[in-house]
Amino acid sequence: MVEHSNGNIVVPENDNDLMDSDNEVNEKPHTVLLEAISQLGGKQRVKPPTRKEPSLQISEFHLVKRGTGFKSDVNVNELVEVLGQRSSHAKIGRKLQSIQKKSKTLRKPLEKNLSEKIQRSLGFENVKKELGKWDAVVHKNRSSDSLSFPLNQPDSRLPTSNALIANWKAEEVEYPLSLEEMIERRKEMAKLRAVQSFQASKAVRQKKIKSKKYHRLQRRENVRKQLKNFEQLKKEDPEAALRQLEQIERSRAEERMTLRHRSTGKWAHSKAIRAKYDTEACISRQVLAEQLAISRDLTQKLRMVSTSSDEDKDDEVEVLDTDADGVKKSEIDQFVSGYRKFWEEQNQKKALTNVTVSSPSKNVSQIVNNKSEQNNKVEKLKILTSVVEKVEELTEGRDETSQEESSTAVTSSGDFIVTLAKENPTKSHSNIIGKKRATKRDKEKMKKSLKHPVIDEELTEIAGKGNHTNISIGTEVDEIISVWEPKKLEKETSVENRNLVIDPNDYLKIKPKYLRSEHPDLSTGGDEGIDDEEDEEEMKRYNIVSEAFADDNVVADFSQEKKEAVIKSTPQNIDLSMPGWGDWAGQNLSVSKRKKRRFVIKVPKDAPRRDENKGNVIINQEKDVKVKQHQVSDLPFPFESVKDFEASMRAPIGNNWVPEMAHRKMIRPEVLTKMGTVIQPMDNASLIIKKKKCGRKSFFPEVNPHLHVGRVENHLGKTTRSSPNRDSNLDLPVLSSRAQHDKRISQLRHRGGRGFLCDVVVSLTPDTPWPPVVFGAQFYVVVLPPNWLGIGLQQYVKGERGAGAVELLRFLTSAIRRCGEQRQLSLLSSIPALRSGRENVRGAGIVRWGNFSQRLGVSQQHQFTWQKCQLLRKETERQGRERGSERVEFLTDLKTTRIFYYTMESSKKREEMLMSIDAETSGTPTNLVVDDYIRGRFPTHHIAIYCISALKEGLQVRHDNYEDGGVGYTATLDGMTVF
Amino acid sequence: MRRMKLEEVYPHVRGESGKLYRKNHPRSNTPDRDRTSTSPGIKPQSPHLRQSTIVRVVSWITGTLKQRQFTLSHVLHHSYYMPIPSQSCFLHYLVYANILITWPYHPTLASSIISCTPSIPVDRISSSLGRCAMLGSSFVRSFPPERGALDPILCAGGVDNSRKNKNEVHRNYDPNLHPFEAPREYIRALNATKLERVFAKPFVGNLDGHRDGVSCLGKHPERLSWLVSGSYDGEVRTWDLAQCRNLRSFQAHNGYVRGVTFVPSGQQFVTVGDDKTIKFWNMEGPMWGEEEEPTNTILSKTVLMDISYHRKDPLFVTCGEQCQVWEETRNEPIRTFQWGTDSIHNATFNPVEAHLMAACASDRSIILYDTREIGPVRKVILKLRSNKLCWNPMEAFIFTCANEDYNLYTFDTRNLKQPLTIHMDHISAVTDVDYSPTGKEFVSGSYDKTIRIYETHKGHSRDIYYTKRMQRLTCVLWSLDNKYILSGSDEMNIRLWKARASEKLGVLKPREKTALNYSEALKEKFASHPQIRRIARHRQVPKMIYNGQKELRTLKEKKKIKEANRRAHSKPGSVPYVSERLKHVIAEEH
């Protein structure tokens, strides 16, 4: 092979050449001959280029096929001959010969343009592929509402946890409180001070007030408050209540000693006198009564309320409540009748015991006192007194009523009063009385005495009803009434009834429309007799109406009106002709055709009116002519329905109608630029760079602490001697060595997960010194109840501890302890199986933290075999069942790894899917889908998703607010959106 | 964690505090029973009290389309701080926040809501898991909560935080109180549109000095105020745009200056001329007394028509008879590409995917090059030749070419069979095109003496610039701050225009800015309304343009009618419909 100066290679083609060169030929004639031959062929010899400038370009026209006859040509054979006939050289000769025999001509290369074509198309494919990587970024930019240029790409990588910790440490050393906390505290202090000063000034002001009335009211208020407090105290702290009771006892004694509030004092005397002559007697009398009431209150002995009365009260409340809530009356009636029976029985019993008490000549109040002492019920007593007062008044007003009757009334009064408080119908009684007497004083007293607010609330409502059903409820009350008012009252009530009650038959009867249907007529019940009457009435009514509107011809008027409207709306022809011009003028002269044609401008025939054939309707067509030109005729582009478009128009964006912040957001321009700033073309930095995918084995760092020499921490922070012969270790495939492990860790570090889900999510990159991943787990989902905030995750992140899963667990346990909280915290870790075979599933397990102390034993095991997992699972399930709270799921599905969480809400079993992580067959979780579903479920919880190695590079989780107000998280992986 | 202001989280809170609502304060009309059943609202009880009551705040009704930022995270954010003090208090909170209550169903709470809100049907407070009860805005209106009840939850110090700023205007955003909001906004939009037309004065300044038509312009990659221009007489001038001042002028070439470009560092610029030389010039002028000399001159063997610099590497490409890739330090091209024999008059490097290059050849084709290995990779032939090509600086695979057939074509590099968009409106050959640095718009200069601005995805121009004395456009540039447009034309002047005709230049005060933004948003919102559209689109154009457009329109109509006739009178299917996009590309070669 010979290489020529122009770089072409000439391969000797056949043996003839060799043979020729072997023979010795005369040179000169030979060359002449050759030239002659070449000329004969008509081929033009191309001369080699003379210029010898180095050039990269090789022209095809410069290719010269060298003739065989050149002197300068050297053949290989000649060279071999030179070597001579030595045996050592013969070898070479033979070799050459064999080569020459074997050698074939190379295949003709592809034509240049063809090969280039192929190359070009390949090149284009490459270009396409390369350009494709910009798709995601471009798409994002195109679809974003507002872009701010220059597109600065802040370092989206999260700082490494080491760096974070270092920062926090520094902070913590310097300030015990964070800035926010300080501000908070300061605010609190300020508020406290403000309140203090306000109270002080208020106290001073109050002290200065001279009005006795004010102080009296104040005192009364205080007493009331104290009573209330006492009630509460009784429930919460009986001992303190006892102490207070003693004090009250003392005050009672004092009162009894001084008799301050009795009617014996000077002031009381004067009041009494004044009451006689005062026009507004009731006031002074009232004041006196109040005084007496105070004294009564003070001198009363306080006893514990008996249980039976408690029950009664409860019942009362119940009944009232249902009533207030508007439950059906029939139910109440039922209930009331049942209750009445019960009380009748009770009364009979009591009547026996109370016989001795009933002495007719005694003062009513005294009786009441006696009764109250017997019953020992303060509350009841109050009600009692009030009602008794009323009874008193009644008796005063009625001369006819005999003493005996009143006494009977009084005897039953105790029970009756209870019923009064209990049952609404009694109010009808009081109401009637009120009507009869109708004095203001009565009502006031009523209100004062009847402490329960519901009663006076319901008063009016029941009145009507009570009247209606009045007699049906035959309680003692009615009896009493009947005794007091023999027949007269009944008559009266009946008269009232007529006035009050609306007779359903008196309603204006609307004739029902009779539809032609197959159903039997149930409404009339085949009663034809009524129909005739109705018809008559209707006829009468009709006649009246027709009489009233006799003169109006409505229909004709309307049609006239419509005609006018039509004429008014149609444009008239314009007559421009001048009378008398070019024609005779005068009356009754017909206008010539020519004139009509020339001077009358005809209005073009318009479209028919919209109300033309619509009967009695006038449609005003000219109403919105002016508006029309402002209205949109076609649906604009992005909208698909008119409704949507209209809604978008209706939603205002101005700050007159929308809060300022929203307004600002909505008017944010599409493109924001900074003045005087150069916007550089897009840079590679904005690209999410997809690194080479690791093999599935190398993706997860295989960590087997027992492979390390020396002491190893378990996840509870204790250091134990690592024992290679533990059963858990036996069936573990030894995949990693120390070196390998280190390498992977560093890989992970470089990857820099960019996961960011919600507020509390922390992505922990495993660059802690010790195995960052316990059991090779990738995710830790921790759901903390809301009141954990103080010691919550922020603090954890802040904490001095390294950010590994081990640390996390440790932190949580300590947090539980610190909390002193018996609440259960669930923590869960999942382990996507690393190997395909089920038997080899390694380290799959859930550490579940229930009641801390109970669970401790379980959680200490941190290396599980599959069998162990099963066992553990069964165990935990059993325990869970016992406690009736949770279920345990095991997460060993290879394709889809789901993480469940368990909330331990009191006795409620709840299990929610928190997150589903689709793992590829390789066990590499690629898509992380977290939606508002999760957030929606646990809005008050902290949700922390700890992604240790699952967040691949390029996985970005975006927080989106949708237009409809929803929220979602979108995970993007290398620009591809994964929803 | 920062505590948010009340308004930030609950925007309508402020509005609700107005006097109007004091009238129907819940105290005055709720039955006593409710009052007695709840503890005093101000003091939150221990959070442990209500542990079993999990009432969750789920969502937030924003109501409007773009209002996205409050929402879940804020509410949730807050809910961390939110113990459930007492039911009534929490209820108020819910009511305030216009929020959903969910699962688990809490009978007491639900019933209390029902009892105090007649407007909500019971079924909306659903008991099923995960279902939400929606409290509409009407509800919020009818039951404003007392402030005291809210304080422990939201206000940091219990002080009325929402009224911190005394100057704030307190408004009631109840839509029922604003029946005319849409019409009022429409009027505002109309006014804004009119004002925009009133203020549309795009012409900023004029750089004169060239003694022949301006042939090319070059923008500095880093400095906004520097510009280099070359003209047909071989003169190159540098300009200070801020002061509209000529900095230097020198004779660079014999004959046309065909192209000028900056070295990525910005220290030098390079010119190519008809004298087959590539000359490097320092941006800084010569010292006093020194002569203007290029720092480097390369003699080319072939004609040079254009030059483009690689954005990152010290490479540049020239074109003419063939495409040549040069390295800065060498006098020989390192690579030469030739595909076909036609001359290439424009070559442009892709600014993003920097090794890609596209060139316009005189055989009506656009050729795509991969300068690293293969060289030319794809060629697309249009009906007429393209004069200039420009890559989108933000979208690596998009380029637009200015064509002789009055149109511009935007292509996706990966699919050259048909253009993505055809940008019409010019009435003569388009000579130059340049993208805005945001990649959203581009400017084109044409032989019809006008400049047009197009949005990348739209077929018709958004604006047209012209002056009486401006002749055929030779080159246009969009400044790198997205604010200005530069144009060089035949009649020796370089003109400076605003990219947005009615934009106010200079620093804007915040309120001014907000007002302008608002009017922009309004214009956008009501853009489809006929009157607004009409005013926004209206341009007074020279008679020549007006008539030209009319003529083109009639031509197009005519063609359409003709085609329709042919279709009607021939065998069905024999005259197929061809989409407009497919009409302009003749072939794609590889």
JSON list of C-alpha atoms in Angstrom, two decimals, chain B residues 469-575:
[
{"chain": "B", "resi": 469, "resn": "ARG", "atom": "CA", "xyz": [-39.45, 60.03, 6.71]},
{"chain": "B", "resi": 470, "resn": "MET", "atom": "CA", "xyz": [-38.49, 56.52, 7.55]},
{"chain": "B", "resi": 471, "resn": "GLN", "atom": "CA", "xyz": [-37.67, 54.58, 4.43]},
{"chain": "B", "resi": 472, "resn": "ARG", "atom": "CA", "xyz": [-37.22, 50.88, 3.82]},
{"chain": "B", "resi": 473, "resn": "LEU", "atom": "CA", "xyz": [-36.19, 49.12, 6.96]},
{"chain": "B", "resi": 474, "resn": "THR", "atom": "CA", "xyz": [-32.91, 47.26, 6.84]},
{"chain": "B", "resi": 475, "resn": "CYS", "atom": "CA", "xyz": [-32.53, 46.13, 10.39]},
{"chain": "B", "resi": 476, "resn": "VAL", "atom": "CA", "xyz": [-34.39, 46.09, 13.67]},
{"chain": "B", "resi": 477, "resn": "LEU", "atom": "CA", "xyz": [-33.35, 45.31, 17.21]},
{"chain": "B", "resi": 478, "resn": "TRP", "atom": "CA", "xyz": [-35.14, 44.78, 20.45]},
{"chain": "B", "resi": 479, "resn": "SER", "atom": "CA", "xyz": [-33.16, 46.08, 23.37]},
{"chain": "B", "resi": 480, "resn": "LEU", "atom": "CA", "xyz": [-32.15, 43.68, 26.06]},
{"chain": "B", "resi": 481, "resn": "ASP", "atom": "CA", "xyz": [-34.22, 45.34, 28.76]},
{"chain": "B", "resi": 482, "resn": "ASN", "atom": "CA", "xyz": [-37.38, 44.69, 26.80]},
{"chain": "B", "resi": 483, "resn": "LYS", "atom": "CA", "xyz": [-38.15, 48.38, 26.69]},
{"chain": "B", "resi": 484, "resn": "TYR", "atom": "CA", "xyz": [-36.93, 49.73, 23.37]},
{"chain": "B", "resi": 485, "resn": "ILE", "atom": "CA", "xyz": [-36.79, 48.92, 19.74]},
{"chain": "B", "resi": 486, "resn": "LEU", "atom": "CA", "xyz": [-34.12, 50.15, 17.37]},
{"chain": "B", "resi": 487, "resn": "SER", "atom": "CA", "xyz": [-34.47, 50.35, 13.68]},
{"chain": "B", "resi": 488, "resn": "GLY", "atom": "CA", "xyz": [-32.04, 51.14, 10.91]},
{"chain": "B", "resi": 489, "resn": "SER", "atom": "CA", "xyz": [-33.33, 52.15, 7.58]},
{"chain": "B", "resi": 490, "resn": "ASP", "atom": "CA", "xyz": [-32.29, 53.08, 4.12]},
{"chain": "B", "resi": 491, "resn": "GLU", "atom": "CA", "xyz": [-32.38, 56.76, 4.75]},
{"chain": "B", "resi": 492, "resn": "MET", "atom": "CA", "xyz": [-29.30, 56.71, 7.02]},
{"chain": "B", "resi": 493, "resn": "ASN", "atom": "CA", "xyz": [-31.06, 57.04, 10.34]},
{"chain": "B", "resi": 494, "resn": "ILE", "atom": "CA", "xyz": [-31.29, 54.80, 13.31]},
{"chain": "B", "resi": 495, "resn": "ARG", "atom": "CA", "xyz": [-34.47, 55.27, 15.26]},
{"chain": "B", "resi": 496, "resn": "LEU", "atom": "CA", "xyz": [-35.27, 54.46, 18.82]},
{"chain": "B", "resi": 497, "resn": "TRP", "atom": "CA", "xyz": [-38.77, 53.41, 19.71]},
{"chain": "B", "resi": 498, "resn": "LYS", "atom": "CA", "xyz": [-40.58, 52.33, 22.79]},
{"chain": "B", "resi": 499, "resn": "ALA", "atom": "CA", "xyz": [-41.53, 48.69, 22.71]},
{"chain": "B", "resi": 500, "resn": "ARG", "atom": "CA", "xyz": [-44.91, 49.54, 24.18]},
{"chain": "B", "resi": 501, "resn": "ALA", "atom": "CA", "xyz": [-46.22, 52.62, 22.56]},
{"chain": "B", "resi": 502, "resn": "SER", "atom": "CA", "xyz": [-48.09, 54.09, 25.49]},
{"chain": "B", "resi": 503, "resn": "GLU", "atom": "CA", "xyz": [-45.76, 53.04, 28.23]},
{"chain": "B", "resi": 504, "resn": "LYS", "atom": "CA", "xyz": [-44.69, 55.73, 30.58]},
{"chain": "B", "resi": 505, "resn": "LEU", "atom": "CA", "xyz": [-40.95, 55.92, 30.76]},
{"chain": "B", "resi": 506, "resn": "GLY", "atom": "CA", "xyz": [-39.02, 56.49, 33.89]},
{"chain": "B", "resi": 507, "resn": "VAL", "atom": "CA", "xyz": [-39.64, 55.62, 37.48]},
{"chain": "B", "resi": 508, "resn": "LEU", "atom": "CA", "xyz": [-43.21, 55.08, 38.47]},
{"chain": "B", "resi": 509, "resn": "LYS", "atom": "CA", "xyz": [-44.61, 55.69, 41.89]},
{"chain": "B", "resi": 510, "resn": "PRO", "atom": "CA", "xyz": [-46.18, 52.67, 43.46]},
{"chain": "B", "resi": 511, "resn": "ARG", "atom": "CA", "xyz": [-49.69, 53.96, 43.14]},
{"chain": "B", "resi": 512, "resn": "GLU", "atom": "CA", "xyz": [-49.12, 54.92, 39.58]},
{"chain": "B", "resi": 513, "resn": "LYS", "atom": "CA", "xyz": [-47.76, 51.53, 38.87]},
{"chain": "B", "resi": 514, "resn": "THR", "atom": "CA", "xyz": [-50.72, 49.85, 40.48]},
{"chain": "B", "resi": 515, "resn": "ALA", "atom": "CA", "xyz": [-53.11, 52.00, 38.54]},
{"chain": "B", "resi": 516, "resn": "LEU", "atom": "CA", "xyz": [-51.38, 51.19, 35.29]},
{"chain": "B", "resi": 517, "resn": "ASN", "atom": "CA", "xyz": [-51.34, 47.53, 36.09]},
{"chain": "B", "resi": 518, "resn": "TYR", "atom": "CA", "xyz": [-54.98, 47.67, 36.93]},
{"chain": "B", "resi": 519, "resn": "SER", "atom": "CA", "xyz": [-55.86, 49.32, 33.67]},
{"chain": "B", "resi": 520, "resn": "GLU", "atom": "CA", "xyz": [-53.77, 46.75, 31.83]},
{"chain": "B", "resi": 521, "resn": "ALA", "atom": "CA", "xyz": [-55.60, 43.98, 33.57]},
{"chain": "B", "resi": 522, "resn": "LEU", "atom": "CA", "xyz": [-58.90, 45.58, 32.76]},
{"chain": "B", "resi": 523, "resn": "LYS", "atom": "CA", "xyz": [-58.01, 45.92, 29.13]},
{"chain": "B", "resi": 524, "resn": "GLU", "atom": "CA", "xyz": [-57.13, 42.31, 29.06]},
{"chain": "B", "resi": 525, "resn": "LYS", "atom": "CA", "xyz": [-60.27, 41.32, 30.85]},
{"chain": "B", "resi": 526, "resn": "PHE", "atom": "CA", "xyz": [-62.59, 43.20, 28.56]},
{"chain": "B", "resi": 527, "resn": "ALA", "atom": "CA", "xyz": [-60.55, 42.74, 25.43]},
{"chain": "B", "resi": 528, "resn": "SER", "atom": "CA", "xyz": [-63.28, 40.78, 23.73]},
{"chain": "B", "resi": 529, "resn": "HIS", "atom": "CA", "xyz": [-65.84, 43.53, 24.01]},
{"chain": "B", "resi": 530, "resn": "PRO", "atom": "CA", "xyz": [-66.40, 45.05, 20.61]},
{"chain": "B", "resi": 531, "resn": "GLN", "atom": "CA", "xyz": [-65.94, 48.69, 21.46]},
{"chain": "B", "resi": 532, "resn": "ILE", "atom": "CA", "xyz": [-62.82, 48.09, 23.41]},
{"chain": "B", "resi": 533, "resn": "ARG", "atom": "CA", "xyz": [-61.43, 45.85, 20.77]},
{"chain": "B", "resi": 534, "resn": "ARG", "atom": "CA", "xyz": [-62.16, 48.38, 18.10]},
{"chain": "B", "resi": 535, "resn": "ILE", "atom": "CA", "xyz": [-60.41, 51.18, 19.90]},
{"chain": "B", "resi": 536, "resn": "ALA", "atom": "CA", "xyz": [-57.46, 49.04, 20.89]},
{"chain": "B", "resi": 537, "resn": "ARG", "atom": "CA", "xyz": [-56.97, 47.82, 17.35]},
{"chain": "B", "resi": 538, "resn": "HIS", "atom": "CA", "xyz": [-57.40, 51.08, 15.61]},
{"chain": "B", "resi": 539, "resn": "ARG", "atom": "CA", "xyz": [-54.26, 52.53, 14.01]},
{"chain": "B", "resi": 540, "resn": "GLN", "atom": "CA", "xyz": [-53.91, 55.44, 11.72]},
{"chain": "B", "resi": 541, "resn": "VAL", "atom": "CA", "xyz": [-51.64, 54.23, 8.94]},
{"chain": "B", "resi": 542, "resn": "PRO", "atom": "CA", "xyz": [-50.20, 55.89, 5.87]},
{"chain": "B", "resi": 543, "resn": "LYS", "atom": "CA", "xyz": [-52.32, 55.70, 2.80]},
{"chain": "B", "resi": 544, "resn": "MET", "atom": "CA", "xyz": [-49.77, 53.49, 1.15]},
{"chain": "B", "resi": 545, "resn": "ILE", "atom": "CA", "xyz": [-50.08, 50.91, 3.88]},
{"chain": "B", "resi": 546, "resn": "TYR", "atom": "CA", "xyz": [-53.83, 51.18, 4.04]},
{"chain": "B", "resi": 547, "resn": "ASN", "atom": "CA", "xyz": [-54.23, 50.71, 0.34]},
{"chain": "B", "resi": 548, "resn": "GLY", "atom": "CA", "xyz": [-51.64, 48.00, 0.22]},
{"chain": "B", "resi": 549, "resn": "GLN", "atom": "CA", "xyz": [-53.43, 46.07, 2.89]},
{"chain": "B", "resi": 550, "resn": "LYS", "atom": "CA", "xyz": [-56.69, 46.49, 1.09]},
{"chain": "B", "resi": 551, "resn": "GLU", "atom": "CA", "xyz": [-55.15, 45.27, -2.08]},
{"chain": "B", "resi": 552, "resn": "LEU", "atom": "CA", "xyz": [-53.68, 42.24, -0.44]},
{"chain": "B", "resi": 553, "resn": "ARG", "atom": "CA", "xyz": [-56.99, 41.50, 1.12]},
{"chain": "B", "resi": 554, "resn": "THR", "atom": "CA", "xyz": [-58.77, 41.61, -2.17]},
{"chain": "B", "resi": 555, "resn": "LEU", "atom": "CA", "xyz": [-56.11, 39.40, -3.68]},
{"chain": "B", "resi": 556, "resn": "LYS", "atom": "CA", "xyz": [-56.55, 36.89, -0.99]},
{"chain": "B", "resi": 557, "resn": "GLU", "atom": "CA", "xyz": [-60.31, 37.03, -1.34]},
{"chain": "B", "resi": 558, "resn": "LYS", "atom": "CA", "xyz": [-59.98, 36.53, -5.01]},
{"chain": "B", "resi": 559, "resn": "LYS", "atom": "CA", "xyz": [-57.83, 33.49, -4.57]},
{"chain": "B", "resi": 560, "resn": "LYS", "atom": "CA", "xyz": [-60.22, 32.09, -2.12]},
{"chain": "B", "resi": 561, "resn": "ILE", "atom": "CA", "xyz": [-63.16, 32.58, -4.41]},
{"chain": "B", "resi": 562, "resn": "LYS", "atom": "CA", "xyz": [-61.26, 31.08, -7.26]},
{"chain": "B", "resi": 563, "resn": "GLU", "atom": "CA", "xyz": [-60.37, 28.05, -5.30]},
{"chain": "B", "resi": 564, "resn": "ALA", "atom": "CA", "xyz": [-63.90, 27.67, -4.09]},
{"chain": "B", "resi": 565, "resn": "ASN", "atom": "CA", "xyz": [-65.13, 27.88, -7.64]},
{"chain": "B", "resi": 566, "resn": "ARG", "atom": "CA", "xyz": [-62.66, 25.31, -8.79]},
{"chain": "B", "resi": 567, "resn": "ARG", "atom": "CA", "xyz": [-63.66, 23.05, -6.01]},
{"chain": "B", "resi": 568, "resn": "ALA", "atom": "CA", "xyz": [-67.29, 23.50, -6.84]},
{"chain": "B", "resi": 569, "resn": "HIS", "atom": "CA", "xyz": [-66.80, 22.70, -10.47]},
{"chain": "B", "resi": 570, "resn": "SER", "atom": "CA", "xyz": [-64.53, 19.75, -10.24]},
{"chain": "B", "resi": 571, "resn": "LYS", "atom": "CA", "xyz": [-64.83, 16.22, -9.09]},
{"chain": "B", "resi": 572, "resn": "PRO", "atom": "CA", "xyz": [-65.28, 16.08, -5.34]},
{"chain": "B", "resi": 573, "resn": "GLY", "atom": "CA", "xyz": [-61.97, 15.50, -3.64]},
{"chain": "B", "resi": 574, "resn": "SER", "atom": "CA", "xyz": [-59.85, 16.47, -6.58]},
{"chain": "B", "resi": 575, "resn": "VAL", "atom": "CA", "xyz": [-59.25, 19.93, -5.21]}
]
